PDB file of C-alpha atoms in Angstrom:
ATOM      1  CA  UNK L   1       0.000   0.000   0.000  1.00 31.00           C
ATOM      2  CA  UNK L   2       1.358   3.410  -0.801  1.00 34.00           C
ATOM      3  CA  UNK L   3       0.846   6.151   1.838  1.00 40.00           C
ATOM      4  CA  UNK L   4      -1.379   8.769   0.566  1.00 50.00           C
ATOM      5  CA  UNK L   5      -2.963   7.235  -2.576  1.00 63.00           C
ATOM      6  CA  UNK L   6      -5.825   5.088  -2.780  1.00 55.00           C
ATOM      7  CA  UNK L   7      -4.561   1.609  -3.035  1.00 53.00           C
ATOM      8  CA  UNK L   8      -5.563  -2.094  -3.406  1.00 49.00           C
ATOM      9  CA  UNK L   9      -2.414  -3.770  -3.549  1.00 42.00           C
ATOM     10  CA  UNK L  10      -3.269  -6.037  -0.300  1.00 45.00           C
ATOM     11  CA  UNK L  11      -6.505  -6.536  -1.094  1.00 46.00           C
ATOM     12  CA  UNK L  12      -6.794  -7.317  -4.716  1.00 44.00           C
ATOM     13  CA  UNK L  13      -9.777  -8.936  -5.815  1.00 42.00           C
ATOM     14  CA  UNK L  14     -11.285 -10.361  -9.070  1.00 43.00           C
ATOM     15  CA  UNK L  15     -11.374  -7.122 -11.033  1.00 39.00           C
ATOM     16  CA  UNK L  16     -13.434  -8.636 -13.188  1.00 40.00           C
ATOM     17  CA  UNK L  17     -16.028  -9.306 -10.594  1.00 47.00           C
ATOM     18  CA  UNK L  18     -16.565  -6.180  -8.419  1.00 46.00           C
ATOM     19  CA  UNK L  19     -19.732  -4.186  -9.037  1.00 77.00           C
ATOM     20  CA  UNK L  20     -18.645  -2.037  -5.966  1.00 91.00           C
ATOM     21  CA  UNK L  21     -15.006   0.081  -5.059  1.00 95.00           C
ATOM     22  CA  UNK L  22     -15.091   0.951  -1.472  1.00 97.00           C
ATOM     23  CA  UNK L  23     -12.709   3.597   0.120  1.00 97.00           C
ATOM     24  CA  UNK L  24     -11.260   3.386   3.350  1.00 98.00           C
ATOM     25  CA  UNK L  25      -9.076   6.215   4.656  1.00 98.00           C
ATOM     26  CA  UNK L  26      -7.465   4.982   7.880  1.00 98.00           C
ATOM     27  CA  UNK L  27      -4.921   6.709  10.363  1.00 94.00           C
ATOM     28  CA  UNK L  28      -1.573   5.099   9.487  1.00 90.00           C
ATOM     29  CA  UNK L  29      -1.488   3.606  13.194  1.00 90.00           C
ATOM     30  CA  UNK L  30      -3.796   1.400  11.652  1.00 94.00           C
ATOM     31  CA  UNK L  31      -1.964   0.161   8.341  1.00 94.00           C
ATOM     32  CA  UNK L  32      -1.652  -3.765   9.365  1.00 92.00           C
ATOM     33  CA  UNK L  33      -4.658  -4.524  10.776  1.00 96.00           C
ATOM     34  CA  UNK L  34      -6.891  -2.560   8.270  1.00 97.00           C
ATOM     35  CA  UNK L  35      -4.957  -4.611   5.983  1.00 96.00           C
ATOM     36  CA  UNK L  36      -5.770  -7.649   7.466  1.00 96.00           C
ATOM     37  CA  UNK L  37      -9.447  -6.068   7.944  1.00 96.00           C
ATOM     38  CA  UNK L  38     -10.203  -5.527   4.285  1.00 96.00           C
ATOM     39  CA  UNK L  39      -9.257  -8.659   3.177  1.00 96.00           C
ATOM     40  CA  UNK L  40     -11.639 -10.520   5.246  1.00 96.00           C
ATOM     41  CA  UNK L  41     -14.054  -8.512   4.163  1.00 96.00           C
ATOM     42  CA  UNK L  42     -13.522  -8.531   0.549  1.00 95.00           C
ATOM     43  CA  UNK L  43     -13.418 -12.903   1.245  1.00 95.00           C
ATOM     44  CA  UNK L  44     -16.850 -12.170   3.126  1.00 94.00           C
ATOM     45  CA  UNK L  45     -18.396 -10.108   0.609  1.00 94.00           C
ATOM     46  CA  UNK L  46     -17.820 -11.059  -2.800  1.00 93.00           C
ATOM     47  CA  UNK L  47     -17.574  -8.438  -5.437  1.00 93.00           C
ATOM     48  CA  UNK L  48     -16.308  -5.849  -3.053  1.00 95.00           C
ATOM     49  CA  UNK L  49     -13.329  -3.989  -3.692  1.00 95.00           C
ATOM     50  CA  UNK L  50     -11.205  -1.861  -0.982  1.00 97.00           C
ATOM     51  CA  UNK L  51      -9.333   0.749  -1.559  1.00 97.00           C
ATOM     52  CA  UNK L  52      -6.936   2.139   1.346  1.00 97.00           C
ATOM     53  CA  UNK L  53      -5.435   5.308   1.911  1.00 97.00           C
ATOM     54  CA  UNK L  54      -2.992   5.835   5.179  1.00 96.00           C
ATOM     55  CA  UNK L  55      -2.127   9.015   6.777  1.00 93.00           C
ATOM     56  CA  UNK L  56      -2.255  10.966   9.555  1.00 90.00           C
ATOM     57  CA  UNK L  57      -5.704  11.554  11.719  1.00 93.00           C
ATOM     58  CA  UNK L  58      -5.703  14.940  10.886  1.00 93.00           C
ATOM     59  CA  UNK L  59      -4.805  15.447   7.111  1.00 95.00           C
ATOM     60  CA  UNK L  60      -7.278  12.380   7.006  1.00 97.00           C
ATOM     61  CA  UNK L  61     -10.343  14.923   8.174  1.00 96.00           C
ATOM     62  CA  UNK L  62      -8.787  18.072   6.326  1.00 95.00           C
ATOM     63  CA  UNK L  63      -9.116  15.954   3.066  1.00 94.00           C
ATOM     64  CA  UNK L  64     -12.721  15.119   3.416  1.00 94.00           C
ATOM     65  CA  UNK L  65     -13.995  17.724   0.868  1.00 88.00           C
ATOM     66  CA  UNK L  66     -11.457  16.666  -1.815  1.00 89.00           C
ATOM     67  CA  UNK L  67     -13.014  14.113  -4.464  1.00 88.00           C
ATOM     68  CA  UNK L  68     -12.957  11.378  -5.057  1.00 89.00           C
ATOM     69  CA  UNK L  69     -14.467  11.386  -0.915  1.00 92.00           C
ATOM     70  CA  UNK L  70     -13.886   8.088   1.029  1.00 97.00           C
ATOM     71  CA  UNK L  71     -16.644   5.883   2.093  1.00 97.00           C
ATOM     72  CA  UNK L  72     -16.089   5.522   5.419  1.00 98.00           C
ATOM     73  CA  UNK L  73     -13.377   7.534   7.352  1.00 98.00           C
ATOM     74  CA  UNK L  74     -11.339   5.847  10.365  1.00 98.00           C
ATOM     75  CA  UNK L  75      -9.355   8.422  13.019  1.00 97.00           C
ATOM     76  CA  UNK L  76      -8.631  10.098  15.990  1.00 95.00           C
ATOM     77  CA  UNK L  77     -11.459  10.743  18.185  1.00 95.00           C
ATOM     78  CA  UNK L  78     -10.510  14.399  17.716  1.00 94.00           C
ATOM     79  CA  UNK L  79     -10.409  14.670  14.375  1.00 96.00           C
ATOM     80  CA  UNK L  80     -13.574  12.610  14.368  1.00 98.00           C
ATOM     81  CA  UNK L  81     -15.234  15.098  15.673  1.00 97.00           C
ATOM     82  CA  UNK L  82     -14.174  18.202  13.464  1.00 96.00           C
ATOM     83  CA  UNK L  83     -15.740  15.935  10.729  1.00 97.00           C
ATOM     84  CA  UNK L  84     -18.976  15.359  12.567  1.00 97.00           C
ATOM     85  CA  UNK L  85     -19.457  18.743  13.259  1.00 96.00           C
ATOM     86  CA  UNK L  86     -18.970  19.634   9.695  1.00 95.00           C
ATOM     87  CA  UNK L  87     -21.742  17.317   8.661  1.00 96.00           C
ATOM     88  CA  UNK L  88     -19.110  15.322   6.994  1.00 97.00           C
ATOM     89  CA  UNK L  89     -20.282  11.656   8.908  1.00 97.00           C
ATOM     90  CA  UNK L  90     -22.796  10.509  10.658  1.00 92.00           C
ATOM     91  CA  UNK L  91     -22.758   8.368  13.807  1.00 94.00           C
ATOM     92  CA  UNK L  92     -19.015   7.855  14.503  1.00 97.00           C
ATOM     93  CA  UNK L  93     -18.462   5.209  16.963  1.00 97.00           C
ATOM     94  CA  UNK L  94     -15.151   4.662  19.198  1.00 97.00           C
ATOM     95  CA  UNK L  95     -13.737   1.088  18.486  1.00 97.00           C
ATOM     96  CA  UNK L  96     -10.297   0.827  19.426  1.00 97.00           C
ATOM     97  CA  UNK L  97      -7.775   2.345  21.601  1.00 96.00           C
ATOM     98  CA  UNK L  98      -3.698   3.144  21.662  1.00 94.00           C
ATOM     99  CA  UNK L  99      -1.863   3.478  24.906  1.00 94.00           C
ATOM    100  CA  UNK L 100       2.093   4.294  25.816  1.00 96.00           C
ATOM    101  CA  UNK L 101       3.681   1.612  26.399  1.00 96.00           C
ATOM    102  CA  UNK L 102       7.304   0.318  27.508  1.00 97.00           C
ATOM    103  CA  UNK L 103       9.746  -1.461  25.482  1.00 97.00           C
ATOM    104  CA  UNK L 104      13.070  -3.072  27.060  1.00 97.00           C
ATOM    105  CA  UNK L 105      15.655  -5.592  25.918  1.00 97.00           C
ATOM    106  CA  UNK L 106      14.134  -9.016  26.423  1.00 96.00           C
ATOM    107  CA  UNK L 107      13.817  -9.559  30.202  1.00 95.00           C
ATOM    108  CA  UNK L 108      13.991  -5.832  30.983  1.00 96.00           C
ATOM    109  CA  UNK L 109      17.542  -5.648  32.144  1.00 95.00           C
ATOM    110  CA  UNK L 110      17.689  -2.184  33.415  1.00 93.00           C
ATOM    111  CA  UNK L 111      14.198  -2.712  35.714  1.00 95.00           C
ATOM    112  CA  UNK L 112      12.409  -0.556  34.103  1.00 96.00           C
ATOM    113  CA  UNK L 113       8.862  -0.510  35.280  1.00 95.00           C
ATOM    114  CA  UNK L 114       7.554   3.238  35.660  1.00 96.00           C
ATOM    115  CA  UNK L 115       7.900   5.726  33.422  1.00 95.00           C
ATOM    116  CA  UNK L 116       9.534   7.756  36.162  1.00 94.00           C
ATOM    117  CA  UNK L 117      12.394   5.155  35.670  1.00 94.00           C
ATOM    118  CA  UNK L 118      11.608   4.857  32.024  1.00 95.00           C
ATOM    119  CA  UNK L 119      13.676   8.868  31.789  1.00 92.00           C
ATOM    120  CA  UNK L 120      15.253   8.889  35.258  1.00 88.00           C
ATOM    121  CA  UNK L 121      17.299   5.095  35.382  1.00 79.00           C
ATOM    122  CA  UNK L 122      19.877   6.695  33.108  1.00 86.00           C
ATOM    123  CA  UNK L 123      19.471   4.112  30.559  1.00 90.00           C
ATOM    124  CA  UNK L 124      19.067   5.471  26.543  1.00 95.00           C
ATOM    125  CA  UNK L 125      15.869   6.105  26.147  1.00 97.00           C
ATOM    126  CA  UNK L 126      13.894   6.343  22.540  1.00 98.00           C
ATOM    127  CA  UNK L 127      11.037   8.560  22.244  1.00 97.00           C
ATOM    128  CA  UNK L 128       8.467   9.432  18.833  1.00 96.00           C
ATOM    129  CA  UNK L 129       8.749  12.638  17.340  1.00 95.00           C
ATOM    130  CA  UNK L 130       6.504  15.330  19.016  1.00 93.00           C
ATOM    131  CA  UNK L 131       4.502  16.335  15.936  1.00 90.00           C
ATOM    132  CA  UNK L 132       3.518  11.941  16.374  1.00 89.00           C
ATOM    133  CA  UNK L 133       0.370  10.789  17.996  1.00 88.00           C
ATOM    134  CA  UNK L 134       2.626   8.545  20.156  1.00 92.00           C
ATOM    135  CA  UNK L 135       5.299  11.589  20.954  1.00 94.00           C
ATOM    136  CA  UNK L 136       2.017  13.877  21.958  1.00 92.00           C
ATOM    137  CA  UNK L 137       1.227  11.081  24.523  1.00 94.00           C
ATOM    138  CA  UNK L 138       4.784  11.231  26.177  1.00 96.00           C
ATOM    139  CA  UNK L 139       4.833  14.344  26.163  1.00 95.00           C
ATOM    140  CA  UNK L 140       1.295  14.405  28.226  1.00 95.00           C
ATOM    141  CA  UNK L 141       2.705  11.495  30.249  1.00 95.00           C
ATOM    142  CA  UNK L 142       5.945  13.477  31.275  1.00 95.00           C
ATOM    143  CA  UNK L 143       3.772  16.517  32.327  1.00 95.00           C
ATOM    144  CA  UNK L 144       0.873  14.453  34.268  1.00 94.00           C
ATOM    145  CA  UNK L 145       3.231  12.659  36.382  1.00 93.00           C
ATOM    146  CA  UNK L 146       5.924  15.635  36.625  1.00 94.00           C
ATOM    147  CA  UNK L 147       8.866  13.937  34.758  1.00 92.00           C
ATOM    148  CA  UNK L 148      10.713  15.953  32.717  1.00 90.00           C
ATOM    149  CA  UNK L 149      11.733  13.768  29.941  1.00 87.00           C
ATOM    150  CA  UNK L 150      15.799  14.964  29.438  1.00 83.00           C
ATOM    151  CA  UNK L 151      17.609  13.706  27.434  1.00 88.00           C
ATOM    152  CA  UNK L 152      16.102  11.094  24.631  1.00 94.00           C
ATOM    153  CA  UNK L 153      17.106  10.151  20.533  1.00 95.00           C
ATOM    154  CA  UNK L 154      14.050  10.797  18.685  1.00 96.00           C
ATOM    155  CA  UNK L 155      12.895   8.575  16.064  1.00 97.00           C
ATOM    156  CA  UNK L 156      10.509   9.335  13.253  1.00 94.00           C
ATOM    157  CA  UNK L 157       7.765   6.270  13.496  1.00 92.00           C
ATOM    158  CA  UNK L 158       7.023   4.415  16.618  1.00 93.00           C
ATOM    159  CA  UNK L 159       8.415   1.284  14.695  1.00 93.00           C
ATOM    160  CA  UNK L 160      11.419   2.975  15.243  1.00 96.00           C
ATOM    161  CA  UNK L 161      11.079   3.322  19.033  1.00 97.00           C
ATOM    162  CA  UNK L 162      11.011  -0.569  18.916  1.00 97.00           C
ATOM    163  CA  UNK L 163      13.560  -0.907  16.432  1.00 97.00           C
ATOM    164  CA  UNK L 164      16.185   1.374  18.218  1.00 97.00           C
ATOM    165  CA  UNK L 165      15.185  -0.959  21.229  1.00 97.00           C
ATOM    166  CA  UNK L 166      15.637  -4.334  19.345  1.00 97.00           C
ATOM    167  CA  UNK L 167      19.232  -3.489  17.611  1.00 97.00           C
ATOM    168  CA  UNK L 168      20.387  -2.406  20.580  1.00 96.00           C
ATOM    169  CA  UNK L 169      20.778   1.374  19.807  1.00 97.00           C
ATOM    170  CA  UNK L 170      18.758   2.473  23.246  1.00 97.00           C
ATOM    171  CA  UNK L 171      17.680   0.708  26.086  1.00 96.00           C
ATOM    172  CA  UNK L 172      14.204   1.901  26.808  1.00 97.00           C
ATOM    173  CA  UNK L 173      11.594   3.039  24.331  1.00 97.00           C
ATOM    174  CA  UNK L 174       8.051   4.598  24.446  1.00 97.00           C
ATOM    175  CA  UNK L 175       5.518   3.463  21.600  1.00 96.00           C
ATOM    176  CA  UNK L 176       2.389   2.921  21.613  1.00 94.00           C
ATOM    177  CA  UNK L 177       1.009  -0.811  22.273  1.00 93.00           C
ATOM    178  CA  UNK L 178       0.077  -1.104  18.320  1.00 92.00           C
ATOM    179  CA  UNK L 179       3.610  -1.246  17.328  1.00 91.00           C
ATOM    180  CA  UNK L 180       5.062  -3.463  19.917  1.00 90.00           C
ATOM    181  CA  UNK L 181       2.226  -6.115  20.675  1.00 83.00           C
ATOM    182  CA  UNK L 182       3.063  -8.932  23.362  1.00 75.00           C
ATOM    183  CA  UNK L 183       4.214 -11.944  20.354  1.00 78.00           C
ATOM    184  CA  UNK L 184       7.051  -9.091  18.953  1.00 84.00           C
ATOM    185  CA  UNK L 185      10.215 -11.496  20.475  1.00 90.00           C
ATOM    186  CA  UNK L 186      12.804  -8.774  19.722  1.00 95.00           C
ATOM    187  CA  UNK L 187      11.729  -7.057  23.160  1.00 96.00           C
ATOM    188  CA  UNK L 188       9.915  -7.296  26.211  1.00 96.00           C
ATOM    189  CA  UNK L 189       6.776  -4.957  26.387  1.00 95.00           C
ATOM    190  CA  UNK L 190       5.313  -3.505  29.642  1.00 95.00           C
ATOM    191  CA  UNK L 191       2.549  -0.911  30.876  1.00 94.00           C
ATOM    192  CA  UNK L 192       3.187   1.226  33.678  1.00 93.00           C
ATOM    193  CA  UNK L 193       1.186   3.490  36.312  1.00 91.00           C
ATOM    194  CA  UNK L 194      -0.008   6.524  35.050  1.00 88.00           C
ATOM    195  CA  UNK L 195      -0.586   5.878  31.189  1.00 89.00           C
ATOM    196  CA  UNK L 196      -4.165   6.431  30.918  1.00 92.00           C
ATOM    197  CA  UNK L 197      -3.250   9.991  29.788  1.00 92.00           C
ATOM    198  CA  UNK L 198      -1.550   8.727  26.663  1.00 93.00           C
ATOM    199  CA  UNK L 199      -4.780   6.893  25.586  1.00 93.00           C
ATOM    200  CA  UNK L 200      -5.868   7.337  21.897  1.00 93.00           C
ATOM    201  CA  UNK L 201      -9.302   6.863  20.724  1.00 96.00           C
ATOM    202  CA  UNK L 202     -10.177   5.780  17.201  1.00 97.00           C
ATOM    203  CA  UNK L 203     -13.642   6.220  15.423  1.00 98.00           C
ATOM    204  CA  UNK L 204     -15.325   5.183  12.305  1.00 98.00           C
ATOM    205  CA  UNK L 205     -18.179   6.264  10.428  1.00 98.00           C
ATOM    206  CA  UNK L 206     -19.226   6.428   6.897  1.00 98.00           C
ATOM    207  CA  UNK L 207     -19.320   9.916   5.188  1.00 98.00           C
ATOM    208  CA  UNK L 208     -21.953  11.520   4.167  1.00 97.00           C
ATOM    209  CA  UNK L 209     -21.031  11.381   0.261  1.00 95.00           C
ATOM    210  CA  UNK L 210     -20.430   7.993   0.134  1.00 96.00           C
ATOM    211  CA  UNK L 211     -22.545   6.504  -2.937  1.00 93.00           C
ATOM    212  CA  UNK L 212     -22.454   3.042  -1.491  1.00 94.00           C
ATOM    213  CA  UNK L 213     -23.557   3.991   2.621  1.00 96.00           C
ATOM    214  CA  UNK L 214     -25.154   0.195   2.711  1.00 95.00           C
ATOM    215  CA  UNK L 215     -22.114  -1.609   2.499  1.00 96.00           C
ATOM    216  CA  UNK L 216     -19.878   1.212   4.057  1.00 97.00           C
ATOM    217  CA  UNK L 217     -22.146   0.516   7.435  1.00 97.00           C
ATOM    218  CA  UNK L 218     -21.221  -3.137   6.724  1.00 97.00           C
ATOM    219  CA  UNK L 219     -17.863  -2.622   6.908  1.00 97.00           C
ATOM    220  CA  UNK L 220     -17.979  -0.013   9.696  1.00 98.00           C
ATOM    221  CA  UNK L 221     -20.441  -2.492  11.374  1.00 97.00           C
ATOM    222  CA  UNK L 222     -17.620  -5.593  10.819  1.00 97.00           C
ATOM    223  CA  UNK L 223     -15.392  -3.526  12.621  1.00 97.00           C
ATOM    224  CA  UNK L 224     -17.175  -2.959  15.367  1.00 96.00           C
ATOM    225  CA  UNK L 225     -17.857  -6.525  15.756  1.00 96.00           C
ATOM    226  CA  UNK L 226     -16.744  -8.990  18.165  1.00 95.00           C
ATOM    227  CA  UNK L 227     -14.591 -10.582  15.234  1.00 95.00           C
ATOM    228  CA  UNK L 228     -13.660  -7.084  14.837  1.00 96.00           C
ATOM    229  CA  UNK L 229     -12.477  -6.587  18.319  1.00 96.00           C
ATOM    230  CA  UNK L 230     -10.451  -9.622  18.631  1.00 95.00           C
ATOM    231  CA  UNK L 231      -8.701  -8.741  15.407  1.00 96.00           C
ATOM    232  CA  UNK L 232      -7.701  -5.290  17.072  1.00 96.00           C
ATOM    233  CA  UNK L 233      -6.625  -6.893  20.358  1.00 94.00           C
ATOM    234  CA  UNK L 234      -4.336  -9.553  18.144  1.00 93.00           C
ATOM    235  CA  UNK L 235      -2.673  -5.578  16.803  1.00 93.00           C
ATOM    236  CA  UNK L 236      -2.497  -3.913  20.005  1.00 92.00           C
ATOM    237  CA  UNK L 237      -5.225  -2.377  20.270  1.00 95.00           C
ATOM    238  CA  UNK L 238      -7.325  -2.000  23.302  1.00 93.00           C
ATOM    239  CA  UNK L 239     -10.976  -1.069  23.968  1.00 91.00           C
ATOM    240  CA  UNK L 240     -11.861   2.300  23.390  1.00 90.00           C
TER     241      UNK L 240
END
């Protein structure tokens, strides 16, 4: 999938047989298990074709007026609602949730268990970018507990929080729970005290110009499902 354009490369279908093009413009915390999403969906609705477009929350929502529109629009709580208030979807619904996280070496050999000792055990510490969903969060971490954060490398994508963690190039990182889920071997992964602040919300709702708002609700509706659920809590993703 290319970031930005509408694309089907993970969820090609018979081209020959789809009566129907859906689009799906998802926050790009959400790239793998969308991808995983659509194609179960395409399998469970024959004919269907979804097309994916991954960005951030916010360009996301700014892009709404631009044709061709999405069919159904998945992102920040936030920027969920600038888009409902606009009239631009109707009935978003909260489905799935991000939260900080810790990642050590495997077996946490520094004793890292706070995030007080996450920026204070003088271990190299990896952080996200501030202008990231997941940098915003330690930054609101650092300031509800009173940590200042000192001294951290920052890395463009929380994959490469985890990655800097994994190769050995810091010994404590913050991501969110999405991008280092409890079967990733390279590290060991721990919550700590004090990270309901860093919480993310995601919603989902079809838009308002979608030309095909019956199977848009279907997919919305999959997602919301129990299937649905599980399939997020296999990503790391918790309830909203």
């Amino acid at each position: 999938i290319v970031f930005g354009d509408w694309s089907s490369d993970v969820c090609s279908s018979d081209l020959a047989a789809v009566p129907m093009t859906l689009r799906v413009s998802v926050d790009q915390a959400m790239r793998t298990v969308f991808s995983e999403l659509a194609k179960r969906f395409q399998i469970d609705h024959p004919g269907t074709q979804i097309q994916l477009k991954f960005k951030r929350s916010q360009e996301l929502a700014d892009e709404l007026e631009r044709e061709p529109a999405p069919d159904v629009l998945v992102v920040r709580d936030v920027d969920m609602n600038r888009a409902a208030q606009t009239g631009q979807v109707k009935d978003p619904t909260a489905f799935a949730a991000n939260r900080l996280v810790i990642v050590t070496p495997p077996g946490n050999p520094n004793h890292v268990f706070t995030f007080t000792d996450a920026v204070r055990s003088g271990a190299r510490l990896a952080v996200c970018a501030p202008e990231l969903a997941c940098g915003a969060a330690t930054a609101r971490v650092a300031e509800s507990l009173a940590v200042p954060l000192g001294p951290a490398q920052t890395e463009r994508t929380a994959n490469a929080v985890v990655d800097a963690v994994a190769e050995g190039r810091a010994e404590v990182g913050l991501p969110y729970s999405s991008y280092a889920t409890s079967d990733e071997p390279r590290v060991t992964t721990l919550s700590f005290p004090g990270d309901a602040v860093s919480v993310e919300r995601y919603s989902i709702a079809v838009t308002t110009k979608s030309e095909n708002q019956n199977r848009a609700q279907q997919l919305a509706d999959s997602v919301r499902s129990g299937d649905g659920h599980r399939l997020m809590s296999a990503f790391g993703f918790g309830a909203p």
